[in-house]
C-alpha cells in the first residue's frame, strides 16, 4: 500500500495557500488518522500548522465527533504559549462542562471561542457577554438571522422568545437530518442562486433527484409552519 497524504504537511500547505490569499484566519482540526496522544502533542501539531501562516490568526477546530480525538481543548490551552498566533477555537461539541473549562482556562478573555452546534446556542450564551459572543455554524449560510435572534432575545432578557427561537432551530435539524445536514444546506443555497450545484464531495452521499424534491417539500413545510423563522430562507422553491 501507499499513503496519499500527510495530515501535517497537507495542513501546512493549505495554511500557506490561505495566507497568500489574504484570509483573516486559518483553522485546523486534530489529525484523524495518526492521532495526537496528548494535549502537548496536539499543541505541537497546531503550532506546526500555525507556523506555516505566521502572520494569520490560528483557530483550533474542536470537533470530536468528526475526528475521534477526545483531547480536551481546555488542556490544549495550557500550552497556548507554544502557539503564538492562537486566536481561539471553534467548539463543535455538546460537552458544556468542557466549554466552561475552556472559558476558565482563558480567564483573561484573550481568545475567541466560537460555538459550532447552533441547535444548542442557548447553552453557550451564559458564558459570554453580549459584546463578545460569536459563532460559526453550518446553517448560518441560510439561517443566520434565526440564530442571531436567539442570542438577541437571550441578552434582552426575553427567555421565552429565546427558547422559542431555539426550538425553531431544532425543528430545522429534525426535518433535514434524514437527508444530511450538508446536503440540505447546499440544496437550499442552490435554490437561492448562491451555489451552482448541490453535489457533495466523496465520500459524502449525494441525494437522488427524488430525495431532493422530498427535501424541498420539507423546506416548504418549515416555511408554512413557521414563516417568521423560515419564510425568508425557504419561502420559494
PDB file of C-alpha atoms in Angstrom:
ATOM      1  CA  UNK A   1       0.000   0.000   0.000  1.00  0.00           C
ATOM      2  CA  UNK A   2       0.959   3.665  -0.093  1.00  0.00           C
ATOM      3  CA  UNK A   3      -0.021   6.919   1.550  1.00  0.00           C
ATOM      4  CA  UNK A   4      -1.604   9.676  -0.495  1.00  0.00           C
ATOM      5  CA  UNK A   5      -1.094  12.467   2.012  1.00  0.00           C
ATOM      6  CA  UNK A   6       0.226  13.604   5.365  1.00  0.00           C
ATOM      7  CA  UNK A   7      -2.037  15.484   7.755  1.00  0.00           C
ATOM      8  CA  UNK A   8       0.588  17.946   8.955  1.00  0.00           C
ATOM      9  CA  UNK A   9       2.161  18.585   5.551  1.00  0.00           C
ATOM     10  CA  UNK A  10      -1.239  18.995   3.891  1.00  0.00           C
ATOM     11  CA  UNK A  11      -2.486  21.322   6.630  1.00  0.00           C
ATOM     12  CA  UNK A  12       0.667  23.455   6.410  1.00  0.00           C
ATOM     13  CA  UNK A  13       0.402  23.665   2.637  1.00  0.00           C
ATOM     14  CA  UNK A  14      -3.220  24.767   2.845  1.00  0.00           C
ATOM     15  CA  UNK A  15      -2.412  27.277   5.606  1.00  0.00           C
ATOM     16  CA  UNK A  16       0.327  28.849   3.451  1.00  0.00           C
ATOM     17  CA  UNK A  17      -2.026  28.985   0.481  1.00  0.00           C
ATOM     18  CA  UNK A  18      -4.784  30.585   2.565  1.00  0.00           C
ATOM     19  CA  UNK A  19      -2.379  33.165   3.969  1.00  0.00           C
ATOM     20  CA  UNK A  20      -1.253  34.070   0.452  1.00  0.00           C
ATOM     21  CA  UNK A  21      -4.883  34.773  -0.418  1.00  0.00           C
ATOM     22  CA  UNK A  22      -5.136  37.263   2.439  1.00  0.00           C
ATOM     23  CA  UNK A  23      -7.574  35.389   4.680  1.00  0.00           C
ATOM     24  CA  UNK A  24      -8.484  36.702   8.126  1.00  0.00           C
ATOM     25  CA  UNK A  25      -7.660  33.417   9.859  1.00  0.00           C
ATOM     26  CA  UNK A  26      -6.760  29.756   9.414  1.00  0.00           C
ATOM     27  CA  UNK A  27      -8.070  26.755  11.297  1.00  0.00           C
ATOM     28  CA  UNK A  28      -7.313  23.076  11.720  1.00  0.00           C
ATOM     29  CA  UNK A  29      -8.930  20.059  13.308  1.00  0.00           C
ATOM     30  CA  UNK A  30      -6.807  17.450  15.046  1.00  0.00           C
ATOM     31  CA  UNK A  31      -5.381  14.792  12.702  1.00  0.00           C
ATOM     32  CA  UNK A  32      -7.845  11.934  12.238  1.00  0.00           C
ATOM     33  CA  UNK A  33      -5.615   9.020  11.233  1.00  0.00           C
ATOM     34  CA  UNK A  34      -2.416   9.168  13.271  1.00  0.00           C
ATOM     35  CA  UNK A  35      -3.989  10.799  16.297  1.00  0.00           C
ATOM     36  CA  UNK A  36      -2.304  13.018  18.850  1.00  0.00           C
ATOM     37  CA  UNK A  37      -1.829  11.160  22.114  1.00  0.00           C
ATOM     38  CA  UNK A  38      -1.862  14.106  24.489  1.00  0.00           C
ATOM     39  CA  UNK A  39      -2.644  17.787  24.747  1.00  0.00           C
ATOM     40  CA  UNK A  40       1.072  18.521  24.376  1.00  0.00           C
ATOM     41  CA  UNK A  41       1.150  16.525  21.127  1.00  0.00           C
ATOM     42  CA  UNK A  42      -1.888  18.384  19.853  1.00  0.00           C
ATOM     43  CA  UNK A  43      -0.290  21.708  20.754  1.00  0.00           C
ATOM     44  CA  UNK A  44       2.819  20.772  18.783  1.00  0.00           C
ATOM     45  CA  UNK A  45       0.675  19.876  15.775  1.00  0.00           C
ATOM     46  CA  UNK A  46      -1.257  23.162  15.993  1.00  0.00           C
ATOM     47  CA  UNK A  47       1.963  25.138  16.405  1.00  0.00           C
ATOM     48  CA  UNK A  48       3.426  23.479  13.316  1.00  0.00           C
ATOM     49  CA  UNK A  49       0.366  24.311  11.189  1.00  0.00           C
ATOM     50  CA  UNK A  50       0.090  27.840  12.564  1.00  0.00           C
ATOM     51  CA  UNK A  51       3.776  28.490  11.828  1.00  0.00           C
ATOM     52  CA  UNK A  52       3.051  27.969   8.120  1.00  0.00           C
ATOM     53  CA  UNK A  53       0.947  31.158   8.228  1.00  0.00           C
ATOM     54  CA  UNK A  54       2.818  33.165  10.879  1.00  0.00           C
ATOM     55  CA  UNK A  55       1.009  36.457  10.256  1.00  0.00           C
ATOM     56  CA  UNK A  56      -2.510  34.998  10.327  1.00  0.00           C
ATOM     57  CA  UNK A  57      -4.580  34.204  13.449  1.00  0.00           C
ATOM     58  CA  UNK A  58      -4.915  30.467  14.099  1.00  0.00           C
ATOM     59  CA  UNK A  59      -8.079  28.796  15.408  1.00  0.00           C
ATOM     60  CA  UNK A  60      -8.247  25.241  16.713  1.00  0.00           C
ATOM     61  CA  UNK A  61     -11.328  23.404  15.426  1.00  0.00           C
ATOM     62  CA  UNK A  62     -12.577  21.048  18.155  1.00  0.00           C
ATOM     63  CA  UNK A  63     -14.963  18.504  16.620  1.00  0.00           C
ATOM     64  CA  UNK A  64     -14.506  15.143  18.378  1.00  0.00           C
ATOM     65  CA  UNK A  65     -17.459  13.501  16.625  1.00  0.00           C
ATOM     66  CA  UNK A  66     -15.685  14.062  13.314  1.00  0.00           C
ATOM     67  CA  UNK A  67     -12.075  13.465  14.347  1.00  0.00           C
ATOM     68  CA  UNK A  68     -12.371  10.809  17.039  1.00  0.00           C
ATOM     69  CA  UNK A  69      -9.929  12.893  19.098  1.00  0.00           C
ATOM     70  CA  UNK A  70     -11.218  13.413  22.632  1.00  0.00           C
ATOM     71  CA  UNK A  71      -8.358  15.563  23.945  1.00  0.00           C
ATOM     72  CA  UNK A  72      -9.918  18.372  25.934  1.00  0.00           C
ATOM     73  CA  UNK A  73      -9.266  21.774  24.401  1.00  0.00           C
ATOM     74  CA  UNK A  74      -9.060  23.243  27.893  1.00  0.00           C
ATOM     75  CA  UNK A  75      -5.923  21.119  28.299  1.00  0.00           C
ATOM     76  CA  UNK A  76      -4.637  22.334  24.926  1.00  0.00           C
ATOM     77  CA  UNK A  77      -4.916  25.922  26.157  1.00  0.00           C
ATOM     78  CA  UNK A  78      -2.468  25.114  28.944  1.00  0.00           C
ATOM     79  CA  UNK A  79       0.075  25.045  26.089  1.00  0.00           C
ATOM     80  CA  UNK A  80      -1.203  28.132  24.276  1.00  0.00           C
ATOM     81  CA  UNK A  81       2.120  29.906  24.808  1.00  0.00           C
ATOM     82  CA  UNK A  82       3.609  27.448  22.281  1.00  0.00           C
ATOM     83  CA  UNK A  83       1.222  28.655  19.547  1.00  0.00           C
ATOM     84  CA  UNK A  84       1.997  32.396  19.192  1.00  0.00           C
ATOM     85  CA  UNK A  85      -0.825  33.101  16.727  1.00  0.00           C
ATOM     86  CA  UNK A  86      -3.521  31.150  18.600  1.00  0.00           C
ATOM     87  CA  UNK A  87      -6.626  33.328  18.469  1.00  0.00           C
ATOM     88  CA  UNK A  88      -9.321  30.948  19.634  1.00  0.00           C
ATOM     89  CA  UNK A  89     -11.356  27.885  18.833  1.00  0.00           C
ATOM     90  CA  UNK A  90     -14.413  26.645  17.035  1.00  0.00           C
ATOM     91  CA  UNK A  91     -16.155  24.350  19.536  1.00  0.00           C
ATOM     92  CA  UNK A  92     -18.372  21.736  17.871  1.00  0.00           C
ATOM     93  CA  UNK A  93     -19.236  19.614  20.877  1.00  0.00           C
ATOM     94  CA  UNK A  94     -22.155  19.209  23.275  1.00  0.00           C
ATOM     95  CA  UNK A  95     -19.965  18.978  26.390  1.00  0.00           C
ATOM     96  CA  UNK A  96     -20.831  22.208  28.152  1.00  0.00           C
ATOM     97  CA  UNK A  97     -18.750  21.326  31.221  1.00  0.00           C
ATOM     98  CA  UNK A  98     -15.714  21.285  28.942  1.00  0.00           C
ATOM     99  CA  UNK A  99     -16.788  24.532  27.296  1.00  0.00           C
ATOM    100  CA  UNK A 100     -16.898  26.117  30.723  1.00  0.00           C
ATOM    101  CA  UNK A 101     -13.448  24.737  31.484  1.00  0.00           C
ATOM    102  CA  UNK A 102     -12.191  26.322  28.259  1.00  0.00           C
ATOM    103  CA  UNK A 103     -13.561  29.682  29.359  1.00  0.00           C
ATOM    104  CA  UNK A 104     -11.921  29.201  32.762  1.00  0.00           C
ATOM    105  CA  UNK A 105      -8.619  28.363  31.062  1.00  0.00           C
ATOM    106  CA  UNK A 106      -8.802  31.712  29.267  1.00  0.00           C
ATOM    107  CA  UNK A 107      -9.658  33.835  32.291  1.00  0.00           C
ATOM    108  CA  UNK A 108      -8.119  36.921  30.677  1.00  0.00           C
ATOM    109  CA  UNK A 109     -10.526  36.631  27.734  1.00  0.00           C
ATOM    110  CA  UNK A 110      -7.827  36.886  25.073  1.00  0.00           C
ATOM    111  CA  UNK A 111      -9.168  34.004  22.954  1.00  0.00           C
ATOM    112  CA  UNK A 112     -12.305  33.894  20.807  1.00  0.00           C
ATOM    113  CA  UNK A 113     -14.441  30.828  21.449  1.00  0.00           C
ATOM    114  CA  UNK A 114     -16.868  30.228  18.580  1.00  0.00           C
ATOM    115  CA  UNK A 115     -19.589  27.617  19.240  1.00  0.00           C
ATOM    116  CA  UNK A 116     -20.440  25.345  16.344  1.00  0.00           C
ATOM    117  CA  UNK A 117     -23.585  23.475  17.416  1.00  0.00           C
ATOM    118  CA  UNK A 118     -26.263  26.032  16.611  1.00  0.00           C
ATOM    119  CA  UNK A 119     -29.113  23.787  17.753  1.00  0.00           C
ATOM    120  CA  UNK A 120     -27.896  24.418  21.309  1.00  0.00           C
ATOM    121  CA  UNK A 121     -26.992  28.103  21.018  1.00  0.00           C
ATOM    122  CA  UNK A 122     -28.726  28.888  24.302  1.00  0.00           C
ATOM    123  CA  UNK A 123     -26.343  26.628  26.203  1.00  0.00           C
ATOM    124  CA  UNK A 124     -23.332  28.733  25.203  1.00  0.00           C
ATOM    125  CA  UNK A 125     -24.700  32.226  25.733  1.00  0.00           C
ATOM    126  CA  UNK A 126     -24.367  32.438  29.555  1.00  0.00           C
ATOM    127  CA  UNK A 127     -20.596  32.058  29.170  1.00  0.00           C
ATOM    128  CA  UNK A 128     -20.282  35.255  27.114  1.00  0.00           C
ATOM    129  CA  UNK A 129     -21.151  38.925  27.499  1.00  0.00           C
ATOM    130  CA  UNK A 130     -23.194  40.039  24.507  1.00  0.00           C
ATOM    131  CA  UNK A 131     -20.356  42.090  23.031  1.00  0.00           C
ATOM    132  CA  UNK A 132     -18.006  39.111  22.924  1.00  0.00           C
ATOM    133  CA  UNK A 133     -20.351  36.401  21.647  1.00  0.00           C
ATOM    134  CA  UNK A 134     -19.802  34.933  18.184  1.00  0.00           C
ATOM    135  CA  UNK A 135     -20.357  31.606  16.470  1.00  0.00           C
ATOM    136  CA  UNK A 136     -19.580  29.730  13.255  1.00  0.00           C
ATOM    137  CA  UNK A 137     -22.019  27.081  12.116  1.00  0.00           C
ATOM    138  CA  UNK A 138     -23.133  25.209   9.022  1.00  0.00           C
ATOM    139  CA  UNK A 139     -26.680  26.537   8.817  1.00  0.00           C
ATOM    140  CA  UNK A 140     -25.644  30.199   9.130  1.00  0.00           C
ATOM    141  CA  UNK A 141     -25.443  30.282   5.333  1.00  0.00           C
ATOM    142  CA  UNK A 142     -29.230  30.358   5.328  1.00  0.00           C
ATOM    143  CA  UNK A 143     -30.385  30.700   8.950  1.00  0.00           C
ATOM    144  CA  UNK A 144     -28.010  33.232  10.486  1.00  0.00           C
ATOM    145  CA  UNK A 145     -30.895  35.648  11.290  1.00  0.00           C
ATOM    146  CA  UNK A 146     -32.739  32.971  13.273  1.00  0.00           C
ATOM    147  CA  UNK A 147     -29.733  32.195  15.444  1.00  0.00           C
ATOM    148  CA  UNK A 148     -28.916  35.875  15.861  1.00  0.00           C
ATOM    149  CA  UNK A 149     -32.462  36.272  17.166  1.00  0.00           C
ATOM    150  CA  UNK A 150     -31.853  33.508  19.726  1.00  0.00           C
ATOM    151  CA  UNK A 151     -28.904  35.460  21.099  1.00  0.00           C
ATOM    152  CA  UNK A 152     -30.690  38.813  20.910  1.00  0.00           C
ATOM    153  CA  UNK A 153     -33.682  37.514  22.851  1.00  0.00           C
ATOM    154  CA  UNK A 154     -31.434  35.916  25.485  1.00  0.00           C
ATOM    155  CA  UNK A 155     -29.382  39.043  26.076  1.00  0.00           C
ATOM    156  CA  UNK A 156     -32.532  41.176  26.152  1.00  0.00           C
ATOM    157  CA  UNK A 157     -33.936  39.054  28.958  1.00  0.00           C
ATOM    158  CA  UNK A 158     -36.737  37.599  26.830  1.00  0.00           C
ATOM    159  CA  UNK A 159     -36.170  33.977  27.781  1.00  0.00           C
ATOM    160  CA  UNK A 160     -39.478  32.655  26.428  1.00  0.00           C
ATOM    161  CA  UNK A 161     -38.754  34.127  22.991  1.00  0.00           C
ATOM    162  CA  UNK A 162     -35.182  32.820  23.092  1.00  0.00           C
ATOM    163  CA  UNK A 163     -36.383  29.298  23.830  1.00  0.00           C
ATOM    164  CA  UNK A 164     -38.994  29.519  21.069  1.00  0.00           C
ATOM    165  CA  UNK A 165     -36.358  30.590  18.544  1.00  0.00           C
ATOM    166  CA  UNK A 166     -34.063  27.798  19.694  1.00  0.00           C
ATOM    167  CA  UNK A 167     -36.913  25.317  19.315  1.00  0.00           C
ATOM    168  CA  UNK A 168     -37.342  26.525  15.733  1.00  0.00           C
ATOM    169  CA  UNK A 169     -33.654  25.828  15.128  1.00  0.00           C
ATOM    170  CA  UNK A 170     -34.041  22.302  16.428  1.00  0.00           C
ATOM    171  CA  UNK A 171     -37.103  21.770  14.219  1.00  0.00           C
ATOM    172  CA  UNK A 172     -34.972  22.586  11.182  1.00  0.00           C
ATOM    173  CA  UNK A 173     -32.371  19.989  12.089  1.00  0.00           C
ATOM    174  CA  UNK A 174     -35.022  17.382  12.840  1.00  0.00           C
ATOM    175  CA  UNK A 175     -36.560  17.990   9.418  1.00  0.00           C
ATOM    176  CA  UNK A 176     -33.329  17.764   7.428  1.00  0.00           C
ATOM    177  CA  UNK A 177     -31.365  15.123   9.365  1.00  0.00           C
ATOM    178  CA  UNK A 178     -32.768  12.228   7.254  1.00  0.00           C
ATOM    179  CA  UNK A 179     -31.295  13.910   4.160  1.00  0.00           C
ATOM    180  CA  UNK A 180     -27.996  15.056   5.646  1.00  0.00           C
ATOM    181  CA  UNK A 181     -27.176  18.478   7.060  1.00  0.00           C
ATOM    182  CA  UNK A 182     -24.611  19.441   4.437  1.00  0.00           C
ATOM    183  CA  UNK A 183     -26.811  18.151   1.634  1.00  0.00           C
ATOM    184  CA  UNK A 184     -29.713  20.237   2.950  1.00  0.00           C
ATOM    185  CA  UNK A 185     -27.735  23.456   3.239  1.00  0.00           C
ATOM    186  CA  UNK A 186     -26.211  23.021  -0.221  1.00  0.00           C
ATOM    187  CA  UNK A 187     -29.613  22.418  -1.828  1.00  0.00           C
ATOM    188  CA  UNK A 188     -31.067  25.465  -0.100  1.00  0.00           C
ATOM    189  CA  UNK A 189     -28.166  27.572  -1.380  1.00  0.00           C
ATOM    190  CA  UNK A 190     -28.679  26.234  -4.904  1.00  0.00           C
ATOM    191  CA  UNK A 191     -32.359  27.170  -4.732  1.00  0.00           C
ATOM    192  CA  UNK A 192     -31.388  30.688  -3.636  1.00  0.00           C
ATOM    193  CA  UNK A 193     -28.953  31.048  -6.521  1.00  0.00           C
ATOM    194  CA  UNK A 194     -25.847  31.083  -4.323  1.00  0.00           C
ATOM    195  CA  UNK A 195     -24.385  27.752  -5.479  1.00  0.00           C
ATOM    196  CA  UNK A 196     -24.435  26.141  -8.906  1.00  0.00           C
ATOM    197  CA  UNK A 197     -24.568  22.530  -7.723  1.00  0.00           C
ATOM    198  CA  UNK A 198     -25.922  20.620  -4.702  1.00  0.00           C
ATOM    199  CA  UNK A 199     -23.354  17.845  -5.097  1.00  0.00           C
ATOM    200  CA  UNK A 200     -21.057  16.954  -2.201  1.00  0.00           C
ATOM    201  CA  UNK A 201     -17.512  15.669  -2.332  1.00  0.00           C
ATOM    202  CA  UNK A 202     -16.965  11.950  -1.837  1.00  0.00           C
ATOM    203  CA  UNK A 203     -17.386  10.071   0.405  1.00  0.00           C
ATOM    204  CA  UNK A 204     -20.477  12.114   1.336  1.00  0.00           C
ATOM    205  CA  UNK A 205     -23.606  10.705  -0.284  1.00  0.00           C
ATOM    206  CA  UNK A 206     -25.456  12.782  -2.847  1.00  0.00           C
ATOM    207  CA  UNK A 207     -29.234  12.961  -2.927  1.00  0.00           C
ATOM    208  CA  UNK A 208     -31.152  11.493  -5.829  1.00  0.00           C
ATOM    209  CA  UNK A 209     -33.494  13.826  -7.738  1.00  0.00           C
ATOM    210  CA  UNK A 210     -36.429  12.245  -5.881  1.00  0.00           C
ATOM    211  CA  UNK A 211     -34.795  12.857  -2.489  1.00  0.00           C
ATOM    212  CA  UNK A 212     -34.032  16.466  -3.444  1.00  0.00           C
ATOM    213  CA  UNK A 213     -37.707  17.062  -4.140  1.00  0.00           C
ATOM    214  CA  UNK A 214     -38.607  15.452  -0.823  1.00  0.00           C
ATOM    215  CA  UNK A 215     -36.146  17.784   0.889  1.00  0.00           C
ATOM    216  CA  UNK A 216     -37.623  20.791  -0.909  1.00  0.00           C
ATOM    217  CA  UNK A 217     -41.026  19.686   0.349  1.00  0.00           C
ATOM    218  CA  UNK A 218     -39.605  19.619   3.883  1.00  0.00           C
ATOM    219  CA  UNK A 219     -38.317  23.176   3.360  1.00  0.00           C
ATOM    220  CA  UNK A 220     -41.767  24.303   2.244  1.00  0.00           C
ATOM    221  CA  UNK A 221     -43.391  22.708   5.301  1.00  0.00           C
ATOM    222  CA  UNK A 222     -40.965  24.539   7.592  1.00  0.00           C
ATOM    223  CA  UNK A 223     -41.810  27.843   5.901  1.00  0.00           C
ATOM    224  CA  UNK A 224     -45.542  27.173   6.081  1.00  0.00           C
ATOM    225  CA  UNK A 225     -45.488  26.110   9.727  1.00  0.00           C
ATOM    226  CA  UNK A 226     -43.157  28.901  10.937  1.00  0.00           C
ATOM    227  CA  UNK A 227     -42.930  31.710   8.378  1.00  0.00           C
ATOM    228  CA  UNK A 228     -41.236  34.060  10.852  1.00  0.00           C
ATOM    229  CA  UNK A 229     -38.289  31.690  11.227  1.00  0.00           C
ATOM    230  CA  UNK A 230     -38.153  30.073   7.793  1.00  0.00           C
ATOM    231  CA  UNK A 231     -40.193  32.119   5.348  1.00  0.00           C
ATOM    232  CA  UNK A 232     -37.241  34.076   4.006  1.00  0.00           C
ATOM    233  CA  UNK A 233     -34.983  31.034   3.721  1.00  0.00           C
ATOM    234  CA  UNK A 234     -37.489  28.577   2.269  1.00  0.00           C
ATOM    235  CA  UNK A 235     -40.466  30.594   1.084  1.00  0.00           C
ATOM    236  CA  UNK A 236     -39.663  29.784  -2.516  1.00  0.00           C
ATOM    237  CA  UNK A 237     -38.721  26.570  -4.322  1.00  0.00           C
TER     238      UNK A 237
END
